[in-house]
Amino acid sequence: MLFKLLIAGIACLPLIAADDVFAAIRGNDITRLKALTPAELAERDKSGVTPLLYSSALGSLEGMRILIAAGADANAADNAGSTPLLWAACDPARVALLLANGAKADAKTKAGRTPLMAASSCESGLESIKLLLAKGADVNAVAEDRQSPMMEAAFSGGPRIMRALLAAGAKVEVADGGGFTALMGAVGWDDLELVRLMLAKGANVNAANTFAGKVVHGDIALKQLTPLMMAVPFGTPELVKTLLDAGAQVNAKDSRGMTPLAFSVASTRQDVRVVRVLLAKGADVNVVSTAGETALDWARKFGSNEVIAALEKAGTKGNPVPAAPARSATPLTARAAAEKSVGLLQKSVDSFFAKSNCVACHHQPLAAVAVKAARDAGLSVDEKRFDLMKKTMVALLAPRPSEVLGMNVGPAGIDGLSNTTLALAAAGQEPGLLTDSAVAYLAARQAANGSWEESNTIARTPMADSTITKSVYSMRAMQLYAFPSRKAEIDGRVAKARDWLAHAKPRTSYERAEVLMGLGWAAADTASLQKAAAALVKDQRADGGWGQLAGLGSDAYATGLALRALKESGVAAKFSQAYEKGVAYLLKTQLDDGSWYVRSRAVKLQPYFQSGFPHDHEQWISYVATANAAVGLLR
């Protein structure tokens, strides 16, 4: 089955990057573009992509002007119905050029997606939206998947885009095909006035979604979520109180039996003031989820004594904390420990992909980084499995460039696309349409302040709950796969991200590690690197390790990432004592099978299956922790 998937997926890869015309666009060969014949202007690849369509996202603005002046059709669509205006939607200069040359503002793909929907998914799309609306774009258009401009803005584009759409007559009470509403996205932007505006316009405060996708082993367990449930992991007390005062049900349950109170404490951003607001409104402290957990169980996973005390005072009960597996009695050397752990990571590749049919954006990518680190260090790795990992990721992503360039990546979002792109880089994937489309998407999604932001509603700690995390890995993915026609622009975006990181305020040790790593990748000045490194080293515990949060003990996820950051930023030598203490911690906590055990703190949404890695329900976080540890050991 997996072999068939690989063949089918690779067969779907468009071949345009190898064509002379498209290579000239990608390489910004202006002389060649000016010499194109009418026949070459009308040329299409096997997916129906024309030179102008390709150029609209992956060429330069100058190149687009040359093609249009030579007679390229501004409305020529590919086989999916994507037009140049759709692929260029987040860039106002490109949108203006296309509209001035006859592009249809309301052109739809075969799935009903419009340029306005794509523009609404980007903070940078505000001026594009104004241009499209002035040309008659339908502000309430709905695609086959029930996506609309308002839904795109609610979860991706942000408050400014939402306000612009509302002012243009967008309906406030809209939902996608799974029942997620615009209000559910709006609560994740820390914009109280926007939420109040939507409530005043009639948004349903107790709407509940019905579906969030299906994977091999069943439905994604993100069902019956309400705006309040999606507000409490990251929201302020004022926001939560506003929803409650509007009639939000304080004891509503999602499909896992979790209530707003449980969601409020199952987050790195938990706020005892939010907990108190919920308790004051009658939150039931002893609701037990389908997994047998209470709010107190979740609070203990995050270690805030203040939050735990508030729940205990309210009478909540919890379960005993499970014991961690016994550690190895005879620690290995750093190289032997890393080699053993990488071997274990690789053994699960076949099983994981065969059972999941998923690119695993929060799982396999870190293993790819670990395997590359081991190979670079001269350790033995399974090259066949490494190649299988790369080919499987390519096969799963190959049919999607047109969707990605149309700003339609589904639930994977920014972090999923950036993580997977970094995995491809580690595995040696050559640049091409697959990586170009990822870079173009990430460039379009960068905010004006230099960061990458999405609506913060679903807390998936520690890999998908932080703007810092998204920003560091998105910046790095763009760096590694910047293509010639937009290289200067990408360099500017990296500089902007670096400046944002230099002033970011990390809350956790893993965010501090990511800030340091990002500054190193972006070639920040020595003072900035030393400052970030000192802040990270300050988090180190007496046992030599790092904990993810102040109230939690040391673990391999945080420690491995801290060591990787010290190493990749180039400051490990200056902080060698801290580095060696971290290595010693990892060596004494590795298990006999080569893994490190870390307890999961993410609310489960994937149906459980055994991936071939130890630790059952803790296998995913333990897998990435083991990958982090392996990289950290390989100085």
XYZ file of C-alpha atoms in Angstrom:
635
model
C 0.000 0.000 0.000
C 2.779 2.419 0.935
C 4.638 1.618 -2.305
C 1.501 2.394 -4.314
C 1.146 5.670 -2.421
C 4.723 6.631 -3.257
C 4.336 5.900 -6.964
C 0.981 7.679 -7.211
C 2.199 10.706 -5.284
C 5.440 11.164 -7.167
C 3.568 10.773 -10.443
C 1.468 13.780 -9.430
C 4.518 16.039 -9.185
C 4.287 18.741 -11.883
C 7.374 18.904 -14.049
C 7.392 22.622 -14.757
C 10.572 23.374 -12.821
C 12.574 21.446 -15.421
C 11.096 23.316 -18.392
C 13.160 26.084 -19.956
C 10.421 28.729 -19.734
C 9.553 28.020 -16.148
C 13.221 27.792 -15.179
C 13.674 31.284 -16.633
C 10.791 32.562 -14.490
C 12.137 30.925 -11.333
C 15.640 32.181 -12.042
C 14.391 35.650 -13.001
C 16.189 35.459 -16.354
C 14.836 38.736 -17.734
C 16.615 38.393 -21.077
C 15.029 34.995 -21.677
C 11.588 36.214 -20.573
C 11.725 39.112 -23.020
C 12.498 36.671 -25.813
C 9.499 34.388 -25.229
C 7.428 33.568 -28.294
C 3.598 33.600 -28.328
C 3.671 29.794 -28.314
C 5.864 29.742 -25.214
C 3.595 32.245 -23.439
C 0.685 29.852 -23.945
C 2.658 26.763 -22.913
C 1.212 24.648 -20.090
C 2.625 21.930 -17.911
C 0.787 18.665 -17.167
C -1.225 20.447 -14.432
C -2.293 23.183 -16.844
C -0.042 25.831 -15.300
C 0.889 28.660 -17.670
C 4.009 30.838 -17.437
C 1.993 33.762 -16.059
C 0.277 31.613 -13.445
C 3.640 30.268 -12.328
C 5.133 33.751 -12.327
C 2.271 35.192 -10.277
C 3.541 33.356 -7.201
C 7.038 32.145 -8.002
C 8.420 34.802 -10.333
C 9.285 38.462 -9.881
C 6.910 41.374 -10.344
C 9.124 42.550 -13.206
C 8.834 39.148 -14.818
C 5.046 39.302 -14.546
C 5.017 42.690 -16.269
C 7.095 41.308 -19.139
C 4.774 38.338 -19.637
C 1.638 40.483 -19.540
C 3.102 43.060 -21.929
C 3.872 40.220 -24.326
C 0.245 39.128 -24.303
C -0.034 36.505 -21.564
C -3.666 35.772 -20.622
C -4.350 37.123 -17.121
C -7.275 34.708 -16.718
C -5.709 31.468 -17.963
C -6.354 28.842 -15.284
C -4.723 25.511 -14.491
C -6.558 22.190 -14.369
C -7.927 22.999 -10.910
C -9.237 26.380 -12.037
C -6.567 28.437 -10.258
C -5.859 31.790 -11.911
C -2.890 34.153 -11.527
C -5.029 36.404 -9.341
C -5.637 33.566 -6.875
C -1.959 32.698 -6.553
C -0.960 36.367 -6.235
C -3.792 37.346 -3.898
C -1.697 38.261 -0.846
C 0.566 40.640 -2.796
C -1.235 43.948 -3.522
C 1.234 45.018 -6.235
C 0.685 41.817 -8.184
C -3.064 42.002 -7.656
C -3.151 45.581 -8.957
C -1.138 44.579 -12.032
C -3.420 41.666 -12.855
C -6.651 43.590 -12.289
C -5.384 46.409 -14.502
C -4.872 43.853 -17.250
C -8.274 42.240 -17.188
C -8.056 39.627 -14.441
C -11.500 38.653 -13.159
C -11.846 39.532 -9.504
C -14.386 36.797 -8.806
C -12.836 33.934 -10.758
C -13.462 30.629 -8.996
C -11.536 27.394 -8.952
C -13.410 24.175 -9.613
C -13.784 23.898 -5.839
C -15.237 27.412 -5.628
C -12.220 29.160 -4.106
C -11.840 32.851 -4.980
C -8.965 35.359 -4.861
C -10.751 37.190 -2.044
C -10.663 34.048 0.089
C -6.929 33.695 -0.475
C -6.275 37.379 0.243
C -8.316 37.128 3.436
C -5.980 34.454 4.790
C -3.025 36.883 4.967
C -2.472 39.962 7.092
C -0.627 41.325 4.064
C -3.765 40.920 1.960
C -5.607 43.982 3.282
C -4.842 46.221 0.295
C -5.530 43.320 -2.065
C -8.947 42.946 -0.468
C -9.739 46.591 -1.099
C -8.719 46.230 -4.751
C -10.762 43.064 -5.212
C -13.851 44.492 -3.537
C -13.615 47.595 -5.727
C -13.768 45.271 -8.740
C -16.882 43.529 -7.464
C -15.521 40.516 -5.606
C -18.228 38.724 -3.600
C -17.479 39.231 0.087
C -19.805 36.355 1.001
C -18.694 33.801 -1.594
C -18.620 30.226 -0.286
C -16.439 27.406 -1.619
C -17.348 23.728 -1.748
C -15.652 23.151 1.605
C -17.755 26.027 3.013
C -14.705 28.263 3.350
C -15.428 31.961 2.866
C -13.438 35.190 3.097
C -14.665 35.682 6.661
C -13.633 32.196 7.764
C -10.192 32.617 6.213
C -9.758 35.904 8.035
C -11.008 34.526 11.344
C -8.419 31.764 11.585
C -5.557 33.123 9.463
C -5.840 36.723 8.279
C -6.553 38.355 11.609
C -8.617 41.193 13.082
C -7.793 43.919 10.535
C -8.939 41.678 7.708
C -12.073 40.669 9.607
C -13.017 44.280 10.236
C -12.500 45.180 6.573
C -14.742 42.318 5.484
C -17.430 43.173 8.027
C -17.387 46.772 6.834
C -17.897 45.479 3.284
C -20.969 43.502 4.301
C -19.563 40.103 5.233
C -21.946 37.920 7.197
C -20.863 37.448 10.780
C -22.595 34.110 11.337
C -20.691 31.888 8.935
C -19.201 28.421 9.356
C -17.005 26.057 7.397
C -17.889 22.499 6.424
C -17.051 21.209 9.885
C -19.134 23.771 11.723
C -16.266 25.955 12.923
C -17.544 29.535 13.004
C -15.922 32.904 12.493
C -16.441 33.710 16.175
C -14.419 30.622 17.103
C -11.492 32.014 15.150
C -11.987 35.566 16.372
C -11.551 34.614 20.041
C -7.945 33.578 19.341
C -6.588 37.002 18.366
C -6.553 38.815 21.727
C -8.957 41.431 20.345
C -11.791 41.937 22.793
C -13.495 44.684 20.813
C -13.673 42.509 17.708
C -15.398 39.755 19.681
C -17.837 42.259 21.144
C -18.559 43.576 17.649
C -19.297 40.079 16.376
C -21.545 39.282 19.307
C -23.417 42.538 18.755
C -23.925 41.530 15.111
C -25.483 38.231 16.145
C -22.665 35.678 16.308
C -23.824 32.521 18.103
C -21.889 32.269 21.346
C -22.852 28.604 21.813
C -22.287 27.304 18.299
C -20.514 23.931 18.318
C -18.586 22.364 15.481
C -19.376 18.874 14.202
C -16.308 17.702 12.282
C -12.592 18.503 12.011
C -11.359 15.901 9.597
C -10.819 12.182 9.319
C -7.627 10.139 9.398
C -6.954 6.445 8.903
C -7.987 5.467 12.413
C -11.073 7.645 12.727
C -12.282 11.205 13.159
C -10.075 13.944 14.555
C -11.362 14.498 18.091
C -12.061 18.192 17.688
C -15.839 18.096 17.781
C -18.515 19.914 19.776
C -16.086 22.747 20.460
C -17.628 26.100 21.376
C -16.205 29.629 21.203
C -15.677 29.572 24.973
C -13.667 26.341 24.805
C -11.504 27.865 22.099
C -11.049 31.139 23.995
C -9.942 29.874 27.396
C -6.526 28.304 26.556
C -5.055 31.654 25.465
C -7.688 34.288 26.216
C -7.810 37.036 28.808
C -10.215 37.098 31.765
C -12.059 39.981 30.090
C -12.601 37.978 26.916
C -13.828 34.931 28.817
C -16.174 37.052 30.926
C -17.546 38.715 27.776
C -18.457 35.329 26.306
C -19.999 34.139 29.560
C -22.028 37.338 29.928
C -23.278 36.765 26.376
C -24.661 33.391 27.450
C -21.806 30.965 26.811
C -22.432 27.656 28.573
C -19.772 27.238 31.222
C -20.188 23.456 31.523
C -20.568 22.523 27.869
C -18.624 19.395 26.872
C -16.780 18.580 23.684
C -16.630 15.104 22.120
C -13.915 14.103 24.604
C -15.985 15.206 27.577
C -13.761 18.199 28.238
C -15.219 21.452 29.558
C -14.024 25.056 29.302
C -12.443 24.683 32.751
C -10.332 21.738 31.592
C -9.295 23.556 28.414
C -8.338 26.647 30.418
C -5.699 24.755 32.397
C -4.512 22.475 29.549
C -2.383 25.264 28.128
C 1.033 26.834 28.531
C -0.803 30.155 28.682
C -3.111 29.080 31.529
C -4.230 32.032 33.644
C -5.486 31.589 37.195
C -7.704 34.647 36.689
C -9.519 32.844 33.864
C -9.929 29.813 36.124
C -11.488 32.018 38.799
C -13.878 33.616 36.288
C -15.075 30.167 35.219
C -15.426 28.981 38.801
C -17.401 32.095 39.717
C -19.802 31.314 36.866
C -20.438 27.810 38.179
C -17.885 25.643 36.386
C -18.154 22.026 37.565
C -14.736 21.158 38.968
C -15.182 17.391 38.965
C -16.240 16.651 35.397
C -14.353 13.582 34.172
C -13.458 13.360 30.485
C -13.776 10.232 28.365
C -10.058 9.694 29.038
C -10.791 9.697 32.775
C -9.161 13.059 33.472
C -10.323 16.064 35.481
C -9.299 19.693 35.322
C -6.896 19.047 38.206
C -5.174 16.290 36.240
C -4.580 18.756 33.426
C -3.402 21.508 35.753
C -0.813 19.179 37.271
C 0.659 18.557 33.814
C 1.575 22.248 33.609
C 2.852 22.699 37.141
C 1.372 26.048 38.211
C 0.967 25.863 41.979
C -1.394 28.835 41.887
C -3.748 27.175 39.401
C -3.573 23.826 41.186
C -4.360 25.490 44.519
C -7.367 27.327 43.046
C -8.815 24.057 41.769
C -8.100 22.158 44.977
C -9.744 24.928 46.980
C -12.826 24.551 44.768
C -12.965 20.845 45.634
C -11.686 19.233 42.474
C -10.217 15.751 42.561
C -7.579 14.149 40.400
C -5.828 10.905 39.608
C -2.401 9.710 40.745
C 0.406 10.907 38.476
C 1.758 7.907 36.509
C 5.311 6.865 37.270
C 7.992 7.303 34.635
C 9.789 4.195 33.315
C 13.002 3.103 35.026
C 16.162 4.664 33.643
C 19.192 2.823 32.330
C 21.614 1.709 35.017
C 24.618 2.051 32.712
C 24.674 5.298 30.717
C 26.299 5.211 27.286
C 28.724 7.675 25.756
C 27.143 10.621 23.952
C 27.821 9.183 20.489
C 26.627 5.704 21.402
C 23.491 7.103 23.040
C 22.697 9.227 19.999
C 23.289 6.336 17.595
C 21.029 4.037 19.613
C 18.240 6.599 19.803
C 18.407 7.429 16.090
C 18.230 3.729 15.280
C 15.075 3.454 17.379
C 13.546 6.511 15.708
C 14.202 5.064 12.272
C 12.714 1.668 13.110
C 9.276 3.250 13.490
C 9.313 4.956 10.069
C 7.811 2.036 8.120
C 5.131 1.389 10.720
C 4.213 5.018 11.244
C 3.676 5.958 7.610
C 1.922 2.679 6.787
C -0.520 3.123 9.677
C -1.068 6.875 9.437
C -0.955 7.844 5.743
C 0.036 11.231 7.180
C 3.054 13.459 6.696
C 3.145 13.864 10.491
C 4.098 17.515 10.701
C 4.581 17.315 14.493
C 6.298 13.922 14.542
C 8.545 12.695 11.721
C 10.200 16.039 10.833
C 12.301 16.157 13.988
C 13.422 12.593 13.352
C 14.680 13.701 9.940
C 16.738 16.410 11.638
C 18.125 13.846 14.097
C 19.054 11.365 11.363
C 20.866 14.089 9.415
C 22.732 15.173 12.550
C 23.793 11.581 13.179
C 24.927 11.079 9.598
C 26.835 14.381 9.625
C 28.573 13.220 12.809
C 29.715 10.024 11.105
C 27.310 7.695 12.912
C 25.613 4.736 11.292
C 22.097 5.464 9.979
C 19.616 3.438 7.945
C 19.864 5.137 4.554
C 17.006 3.128 3.057
C 14.624 4.239 5.780
C 15.852 7.815 5.525
C 15.140 7.757 1.803
C 11.732 6.186 2.474
C 10.917 9.016 4.874
C 11.754 11.641 2.249
C 9.907 9.888 -0.552
C 6.821 9.362 1.583
C 6.673 13.023 2.556
C 7.097 14.026 -1.081
C 4.368 11.600 -2.145
C 1.926 12.920 0.439
C 2.648 16.549 -0.430
C 3.181 16.241 -4.185
C -0.434 16.750 -5.307
C -0.768 19.931 -3.253
C 1.291 22.819 -4.714
C -1.752 24.355 -6.419
C -3.648 24.312 -3.116
C -0.696 25.736 -1.204
C -0.193 28.551 -3.713
C -3.915 29.257 -3.466
C -3.401 29.713 0.305
C -5.401 26.584 1.121
C -3.337 24.279 3.335
C -6.097 23.055 5.637
C -5.507 22.289 9.321
C -1.724 21.857 8.975
C -1.300 25.624 8.935
C 1.951 27.505 9.271
C 3.718 25.135 11.631
C 2.769 22.008 9.716
C 4.093 23.366 6.444
C 7.276 24.806 7.947
C 8.099 21.644 9.927
C 7.599 19.425 6.903
C 9.723 21.692 4.713
C 12.537 21.539 7.261
C 12.273 17.745 7.266
C 12.597 17.696 3.489
C 15.693 19.877 3.772
C 17.229 17.524 6.333
C 16.477 14.567 4.066
C 18.146 16.258 1.093
C 15.123 17.132 -1.024
C 16.169 19.171 -4.056
C 14.528 22.609 -4.498
C 11.577 22.655 -6.866
C 7.876 23.336 -7.093
C 7.150 21.491 -3.846
C 9.536 23.621 -1.804
C 8.935 26.808 -3.811
C 5.218 26.650 -3.064
C 5.911 26.218 0.655
C 8.222 29.243 0.681
C 5.697 31.351 -1.241
C 2.966 30.397 1.223
C 5.103 31.166 4.269
C 6.200 34.490 2.784
C 2.581 35.464 2.225
C 1.653 34.539 5.794
C 4.366 36.610 7.486
C 2.866 39.429 9.532
C 3.964 43.042 9.219
C 5.875 42.819 12.516
C 8.009 39.962 11.165
C 6.318 37.084 12.979
C 3.990 34.320 11.824
C 0.640 34.407 13.567
C -2.543 32.360 13.546
C -5.647 32.382 15.689
C -4.602 30.842 19.019
C -7.429 28.496 19.913
C -6.222 24.880 19.944
C -3.378 24.356 22.432
C -1.055 21.567 21.252
C 1.822 21.914 23.681
C 4.746 22.170 23.140
C 5.091 22.124 19.340
C 2.025 24.071 18.216
C 1.126 26.587 20.883
C 3.521 29.451 20.249
C 3.958 32.290 17.787
C 7.685 32.134 18.518
C 7.812 28.473 17.491
C 5.915 29.124 14.269
C 8.075 32.128 13.450
C 11.473 30.496 13.995
C 10.771 27.450 11.854
C 8.930 29.389 9.146
C 11.869 31.760 8.843
C 14.286 28.837 8.618
C 12.233 27.034 5.974
C 12.249 30.179 3.819
C 16.002 30.556 4.284
C 16.789 27.018 3.214
C 14.619 27.035 0.112
C 14.597 30.671 -1.036
C 14.345 30.649 -4.829
C 16.209 33.090 -7.123
C 13.331 35.214 -8.417
C 12.343 36.250 -4.880
C 15.652 35.816 -3.043
C 16.076 39.510 -2.191
C 12.536 39.655 -0.828
C 13.064 36.496 1.253
C 16.311 37.911 2.658
C 14.375 40.988 3.751
C 11.740 38.824 5.392
C 14.397 36.892 7.286
C 15.868 40.177 8.538
C 12.437 41.309 9.680
C 11.904 38.001 11.503
C 15.314 38.347 13.147
C 14.408 41.817 14.435
C 11.118 40.515 15.803
C 12.850 37.606 17.552
C 15.394 39.945 19.124
C 12.543 41.679 20.958
C 10.257 38.682 21.532
C 9.274 37.765 25.086
C 9.474 33.983 25.453
C 7.467 32.422 28.280
C 8.948 28.924 28.281
C 12.395 27.384 28.120
C 11.682 25.863 24.726
C 10.673 29.276 23.393
C 13.936 30.695 24.747
C 15.808 27.915 22.960
C 13.940 28.626 19.735
C 14.640 32.366 19.974
C 18.358 31.631 20.334
C 18.323 29.138 17.476
C 16.392 31.529 15.247
C 18.761 34.401 15.973
C 21.683 32.148 15.133
C 20.134 31.046 11.847
C 19.411 34.672 10.967
C 22.995 35.762 11.729
C 22.071 38.118 14.557
C 24.769 40.252 16.152
C 26.930 38.790 18.899
C 25.298 40.829 21.661
C 21.829 39.545 20.768
C 23.061 35.956 20.657
C 24.863 36.216 23.988
C 21.818 37.777 25.626
C 19.501 35.059 24.331
C 21.939 32.312 25.323
C 22.331 33.696 28.836
C 18.554 33.751 29.267
C 18.366 30.119 28.180
C 21.227 28.950 30.395
C 19.571 30.678 33.347
C 16.747 28.136 32.999
C 19.088 25.174 33.518
C 18.296 23.099 36.608
C 20.638 21.688 39.231
C 20.323 18.247 37.628
C 21.756 19.672 34.384
C 18.512 19.522 32.455
C 15.912 22.016 31.339
C 12.180 21.838 32.060
C 9.561 23.002 29.588
C 7.906 25.230 32.201
C 9.023 26.725 35.494
C 6.824 24.356 37.503
C 7.884 21.187 35.714
C 10.929 18.981 36.121
C 13.674 18.579 33.559
C 12.958 16.463 30.492
C 14.599 15.395 27.249
C 12.402 17.551 25.022
C 13.431 20.828 26.652
C 17.006 19.745 27.359
C 17.698 18.422 23.870
C 16.262 21.566 22.306
C 18.335 23.790 24.609
C 21.531 21.983 23.633
C 20.624 22.123 19.959
C 20.055 25.878 20.256
C 23.401 26.449 21.975
C 25.107 24.409 19.274
C 23.356 25.760 16.170
C 23.612 29.378 17.298
C 27.377 29.024 17.591
C 27.624 29.887 21.295
C 28.075 26.389 22.757
C 31.803 26.939 23.318
C 31.190 30.000 25.483
C 28.620 28.091 27.523
C 30.474 24.772 27.479
C 29.928 24.039 31.170
C 26.164 24.339 30.796
C 26.302 22.290 27.611
C 28.235 19.428 29.188
C 25.900 19.374 32.194
C 22.977 19.078 29.790
C 24.664 16.188 27.976
C 25.247 14.437 31.302
C 21.569 14.846 32.186
C 20.482 13.251 28.908
C 22.893 10.342 29.275
C 21.677 9.464 32.749
C 17.986 9.694 31.785
C 18.037 7.635 28.571
C 16.151 4.342 28.800
C 17.610 0.957 27.892
C 15.706 0.848 24.582
C 17.377 4.091 23.471
C 14.375 6.360 24.026
C 13.639 9.150 26.453
C 10.255 9.253 28.151
C 8.340 12.534 28.350
C 4.791 12.840 29.593
C 2.347 14.322 27.091
C 0.701 17.651 27.896
C -1.233 18.056 24.631
C -4.966 17.491 24.581
C -5.345 14.389 22.409
C -7.006 14.863 19.037
C -5.597 12.020 16.926
C -7.228 8.579 17.312
C -4.741 6.400 19.145
C -2.607 3.907 17.263
C 0.718 2.271 18.020
C 3.290 3.906 15.770
C 6.103 1.476 16.450
C 7.751 3.661 19.101
C 7.662 2.970 22.865
C 5.507 4.649 25.529
C 1.977 4.074 24.189
C -0.101 7.223 24.789
C 3.053 9.232 25.437
C 4.769 7.961 22.269
C 4.476 11.112 20.116
C 6.030 13.552 22.561
C 8.585 10.922 23.608
C 9.458 10.420 19.926
C 10.211 14.092 19.312
C 11.926 14.367 22.708
C 14.191 11.485 21.711
C 14.939 13.247 18.427
C 15.762 16.484 20.277
C 17.996 14.607 22.689
C 19.891 12.870 19.891
C 20.578 16.183 18.155
C 21.604 17.790 21.436
C 24.109 15.050 22.211
C 25.896 15.406 18.884
C 28.054 18.429 19.553
